[in-house]
PDB file of C-alpha atoms and ligand atoms in Angstrom:
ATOM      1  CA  UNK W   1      74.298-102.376  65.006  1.00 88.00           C
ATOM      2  CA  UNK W   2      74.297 -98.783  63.696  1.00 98.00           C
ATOM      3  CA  UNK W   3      71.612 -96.014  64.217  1.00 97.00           C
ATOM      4  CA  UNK W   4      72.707 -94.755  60.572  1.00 98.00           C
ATOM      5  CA  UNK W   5      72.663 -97.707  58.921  1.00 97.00           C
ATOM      6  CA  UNK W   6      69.610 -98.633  60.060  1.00 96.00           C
ATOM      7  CA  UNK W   7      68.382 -94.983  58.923  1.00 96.00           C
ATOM      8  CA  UNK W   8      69.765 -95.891  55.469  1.00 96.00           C
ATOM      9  CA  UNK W   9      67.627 -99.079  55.283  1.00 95.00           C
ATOM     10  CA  UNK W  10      64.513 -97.467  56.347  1.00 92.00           C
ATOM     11  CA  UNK W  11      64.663 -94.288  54.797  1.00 85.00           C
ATOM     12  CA  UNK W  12      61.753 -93.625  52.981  1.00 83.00           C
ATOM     13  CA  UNK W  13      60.153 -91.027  50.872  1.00 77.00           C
ATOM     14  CA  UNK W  14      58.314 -88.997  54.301  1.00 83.00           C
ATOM     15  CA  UNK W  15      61.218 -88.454  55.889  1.00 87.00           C
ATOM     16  CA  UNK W  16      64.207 -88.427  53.110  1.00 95.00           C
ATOM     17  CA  UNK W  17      64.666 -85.137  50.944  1.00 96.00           C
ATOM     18  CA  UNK W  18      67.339 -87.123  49.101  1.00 96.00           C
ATOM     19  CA  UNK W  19      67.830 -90.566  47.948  1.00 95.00           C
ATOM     20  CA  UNK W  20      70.991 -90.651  46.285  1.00 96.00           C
ATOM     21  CA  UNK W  21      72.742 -94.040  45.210  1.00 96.00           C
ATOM     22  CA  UNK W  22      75.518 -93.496  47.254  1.00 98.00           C
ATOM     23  CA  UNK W  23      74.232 -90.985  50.381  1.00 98.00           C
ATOM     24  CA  UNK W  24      70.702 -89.781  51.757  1.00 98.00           C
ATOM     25  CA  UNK W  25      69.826 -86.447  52.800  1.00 98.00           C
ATOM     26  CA  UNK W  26      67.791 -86.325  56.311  1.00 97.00           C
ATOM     27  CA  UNK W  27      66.315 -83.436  58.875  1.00 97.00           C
ATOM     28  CA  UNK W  28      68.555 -84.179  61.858  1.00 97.00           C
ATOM     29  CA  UNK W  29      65.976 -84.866  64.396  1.00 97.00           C
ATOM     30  CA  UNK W  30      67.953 -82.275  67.088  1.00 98.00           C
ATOM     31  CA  UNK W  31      68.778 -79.453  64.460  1.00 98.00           C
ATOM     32  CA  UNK W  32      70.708 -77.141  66.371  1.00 98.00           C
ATOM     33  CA  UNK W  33      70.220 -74.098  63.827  1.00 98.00           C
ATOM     34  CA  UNK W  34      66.893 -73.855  61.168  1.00 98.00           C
ATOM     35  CA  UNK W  35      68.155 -75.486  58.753  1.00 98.00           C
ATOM     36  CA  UNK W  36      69.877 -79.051  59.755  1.00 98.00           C
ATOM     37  CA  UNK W  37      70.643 -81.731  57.580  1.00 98.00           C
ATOM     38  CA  UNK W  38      72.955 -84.933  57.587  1.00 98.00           C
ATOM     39  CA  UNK W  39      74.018 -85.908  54.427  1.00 98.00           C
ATOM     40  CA  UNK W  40      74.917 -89.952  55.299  1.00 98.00           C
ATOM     41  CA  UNK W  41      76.526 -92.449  53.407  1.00 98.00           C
ATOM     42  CA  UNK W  42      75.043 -95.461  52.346  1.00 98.00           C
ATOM     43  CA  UNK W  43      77.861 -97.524  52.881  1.00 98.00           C
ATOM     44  CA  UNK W  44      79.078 -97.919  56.338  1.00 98.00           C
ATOM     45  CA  UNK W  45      82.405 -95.549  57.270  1.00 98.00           C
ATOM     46  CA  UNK W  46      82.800 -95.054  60.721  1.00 98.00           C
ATOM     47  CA  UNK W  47      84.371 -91.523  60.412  1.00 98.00           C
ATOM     48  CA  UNK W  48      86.870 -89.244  58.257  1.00 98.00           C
ATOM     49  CA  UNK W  49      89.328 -91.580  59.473  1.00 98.00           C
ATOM     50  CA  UNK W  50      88.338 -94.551  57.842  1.00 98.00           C
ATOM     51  CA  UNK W  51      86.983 -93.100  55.098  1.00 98.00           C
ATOM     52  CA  UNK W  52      88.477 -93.346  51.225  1.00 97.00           C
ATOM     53  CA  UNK W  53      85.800 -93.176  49.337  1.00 98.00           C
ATOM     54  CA  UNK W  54      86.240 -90.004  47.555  1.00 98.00           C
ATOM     55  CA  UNK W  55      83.677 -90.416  45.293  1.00 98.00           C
ATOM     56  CA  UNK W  56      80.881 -90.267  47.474  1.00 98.00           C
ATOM     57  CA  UNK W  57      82.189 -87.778  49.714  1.00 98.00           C
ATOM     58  CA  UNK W  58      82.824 -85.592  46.856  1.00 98.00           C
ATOM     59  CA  UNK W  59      79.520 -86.478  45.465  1.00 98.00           C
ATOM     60  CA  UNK W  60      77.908 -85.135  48.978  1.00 98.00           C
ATOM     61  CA  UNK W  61      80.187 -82.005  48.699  1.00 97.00           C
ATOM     62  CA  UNK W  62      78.962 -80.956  45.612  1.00 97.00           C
ATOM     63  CA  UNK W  63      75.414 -81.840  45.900  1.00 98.00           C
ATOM     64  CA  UNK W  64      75.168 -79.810  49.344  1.00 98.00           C
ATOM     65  CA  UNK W  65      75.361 -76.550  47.601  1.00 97.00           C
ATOM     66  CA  UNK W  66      72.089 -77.882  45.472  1.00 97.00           C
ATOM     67  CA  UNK W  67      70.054 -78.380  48.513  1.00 97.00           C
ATOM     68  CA  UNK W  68      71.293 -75.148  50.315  1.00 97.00           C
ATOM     69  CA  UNK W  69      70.039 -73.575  47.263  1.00 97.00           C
ATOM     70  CA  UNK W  70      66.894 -75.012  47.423  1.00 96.00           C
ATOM     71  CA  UNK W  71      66.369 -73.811  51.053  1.00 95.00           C
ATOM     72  CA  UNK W  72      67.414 -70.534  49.711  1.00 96.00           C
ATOM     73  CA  UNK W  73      70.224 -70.211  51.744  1.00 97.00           C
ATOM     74  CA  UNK W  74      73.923 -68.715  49.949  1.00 95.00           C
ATOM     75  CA  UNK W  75      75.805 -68.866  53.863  1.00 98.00           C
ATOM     76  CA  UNK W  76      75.926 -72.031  55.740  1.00 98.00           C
ATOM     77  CA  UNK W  77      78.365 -73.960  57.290  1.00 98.00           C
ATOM     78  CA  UNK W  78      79.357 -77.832  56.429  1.00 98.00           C
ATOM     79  CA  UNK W  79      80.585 -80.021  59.735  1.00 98.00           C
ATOM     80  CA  UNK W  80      82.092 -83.087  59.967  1.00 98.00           C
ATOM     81  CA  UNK W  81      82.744 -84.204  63.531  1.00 98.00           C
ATOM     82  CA  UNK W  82      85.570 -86.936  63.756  1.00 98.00           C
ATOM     83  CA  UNK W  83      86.130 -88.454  66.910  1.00 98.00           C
ATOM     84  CA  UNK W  84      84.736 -88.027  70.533  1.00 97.00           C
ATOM     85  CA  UNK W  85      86.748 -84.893  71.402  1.00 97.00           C
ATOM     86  CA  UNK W  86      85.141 -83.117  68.077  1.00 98.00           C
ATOM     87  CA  UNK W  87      81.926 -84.328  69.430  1.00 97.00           C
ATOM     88  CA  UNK W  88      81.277 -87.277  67.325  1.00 98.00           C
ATOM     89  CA  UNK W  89      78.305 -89.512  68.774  1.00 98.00           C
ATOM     90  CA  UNK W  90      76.985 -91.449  65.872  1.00 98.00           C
ATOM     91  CA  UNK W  91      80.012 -93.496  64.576  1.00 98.00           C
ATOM     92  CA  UNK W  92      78.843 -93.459  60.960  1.00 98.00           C
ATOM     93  CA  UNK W  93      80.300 -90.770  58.585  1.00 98.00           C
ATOM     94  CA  UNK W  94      78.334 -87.897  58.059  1.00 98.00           C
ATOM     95  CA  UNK W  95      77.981 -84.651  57.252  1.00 98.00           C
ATOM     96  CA  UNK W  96      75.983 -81.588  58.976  1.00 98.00           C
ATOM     97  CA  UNK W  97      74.557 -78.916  56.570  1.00 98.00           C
ATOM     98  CA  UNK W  98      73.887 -76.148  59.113  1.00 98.00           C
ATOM     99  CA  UNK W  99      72.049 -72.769  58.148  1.00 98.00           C
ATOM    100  CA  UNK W 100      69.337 -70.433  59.176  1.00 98.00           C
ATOM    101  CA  UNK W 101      71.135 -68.445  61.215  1.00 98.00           C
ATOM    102  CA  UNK W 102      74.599 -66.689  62.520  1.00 98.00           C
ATOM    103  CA  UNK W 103      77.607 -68.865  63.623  1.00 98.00           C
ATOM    104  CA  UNK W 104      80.113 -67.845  66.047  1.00 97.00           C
ATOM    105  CA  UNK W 105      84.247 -68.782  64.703  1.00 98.00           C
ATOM    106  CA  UNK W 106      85.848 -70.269  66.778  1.00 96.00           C
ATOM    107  CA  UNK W 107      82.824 -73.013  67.099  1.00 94.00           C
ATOM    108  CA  UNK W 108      82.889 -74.329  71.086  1.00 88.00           C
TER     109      UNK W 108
HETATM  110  P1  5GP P 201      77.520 -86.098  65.504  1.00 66.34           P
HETATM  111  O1  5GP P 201      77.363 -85.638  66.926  1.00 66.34           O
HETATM  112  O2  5GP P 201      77.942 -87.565  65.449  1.00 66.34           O
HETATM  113  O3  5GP P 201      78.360 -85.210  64.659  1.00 66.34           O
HETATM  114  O4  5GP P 201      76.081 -85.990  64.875  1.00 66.34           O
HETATM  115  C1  5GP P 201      75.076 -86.945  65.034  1.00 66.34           C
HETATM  116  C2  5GP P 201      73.790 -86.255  64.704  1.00 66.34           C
HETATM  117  O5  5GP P 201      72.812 -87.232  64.416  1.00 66.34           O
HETATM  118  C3  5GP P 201      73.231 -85.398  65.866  1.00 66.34           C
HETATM  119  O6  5GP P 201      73.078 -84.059  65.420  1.00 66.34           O
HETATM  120  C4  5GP P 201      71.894 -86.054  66.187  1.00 66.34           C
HETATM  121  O7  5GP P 201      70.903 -85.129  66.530  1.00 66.34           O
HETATM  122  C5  5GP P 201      71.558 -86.797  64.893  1.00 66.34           C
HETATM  123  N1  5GP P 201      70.775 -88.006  65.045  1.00 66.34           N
HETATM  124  C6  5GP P 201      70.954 -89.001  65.959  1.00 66.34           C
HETATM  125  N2  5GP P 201      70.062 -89.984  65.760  1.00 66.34           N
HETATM  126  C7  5GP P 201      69.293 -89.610  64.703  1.00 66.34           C
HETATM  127  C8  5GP P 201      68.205 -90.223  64.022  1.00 66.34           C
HETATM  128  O8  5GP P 201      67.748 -91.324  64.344  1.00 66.34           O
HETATM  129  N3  5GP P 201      67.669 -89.548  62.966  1.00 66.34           N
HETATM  130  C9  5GP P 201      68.148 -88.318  62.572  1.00 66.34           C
HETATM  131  N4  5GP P 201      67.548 -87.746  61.534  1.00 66.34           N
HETATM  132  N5  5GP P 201      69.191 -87.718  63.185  1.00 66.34           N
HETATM  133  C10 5GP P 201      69.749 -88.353  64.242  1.00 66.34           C
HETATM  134 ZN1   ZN P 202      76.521 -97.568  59.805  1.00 66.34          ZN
END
């Protein structure tokens, strides 16, 4: 069983702000900045490692710049934790649209 999958399956139009063939666009329901989205994959990739589907992920690349500029936000930052030491803890591929604010470099 997987949380994101499941996500996927019940996504619906209250909580999805996009419904893409191949991804969805959700809030992340512990944003850590004002603006926090996860741009998942329908399909189920369990991280960056496993993943070859370059169409999608390009797909979600491209369309991520679309949605910051809807929230009317030019400076954000894109995050793809892969693995547990990157801090990883939902082992479906996805991708954090993070904005709103100022981000330290190095991140912790
Ligand atoms: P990771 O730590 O794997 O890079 O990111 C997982 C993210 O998924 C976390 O930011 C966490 O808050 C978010 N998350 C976990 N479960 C759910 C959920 O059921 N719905 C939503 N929208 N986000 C979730
Ligand atoms: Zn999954």
């Amino acid at each position: 069983m997987c949380i994101f999958c499941d996500l996927v399956k019940s996504a619906d139009s209250s909580s999805v702000l996009v419904n893409d063939d191949a991804y969805v666009c959700v809030r992340d329901i512990n944003p850590v900045s004002p603006i926090h989205l996860l741009f998942i994959p329908k399909k189920h990739i369990g991280s960056l490692n496993e993943c070859s589907d370059e169409e999608t992920v390009g797909k979600i690349m491209c369309d991520m710049k679309k949605i910051a500029k809807k929230m009317n936000i030019d400076s954000y930052r894109v995050v793809v934790n892969t693995g547990k030491d990157a801090g990883q803890t939902v082992e479906h591929l996805h991708f954090h649209l993070l904005g709103g604010r100022t981000f330290d470099w190095p991140p912790g």
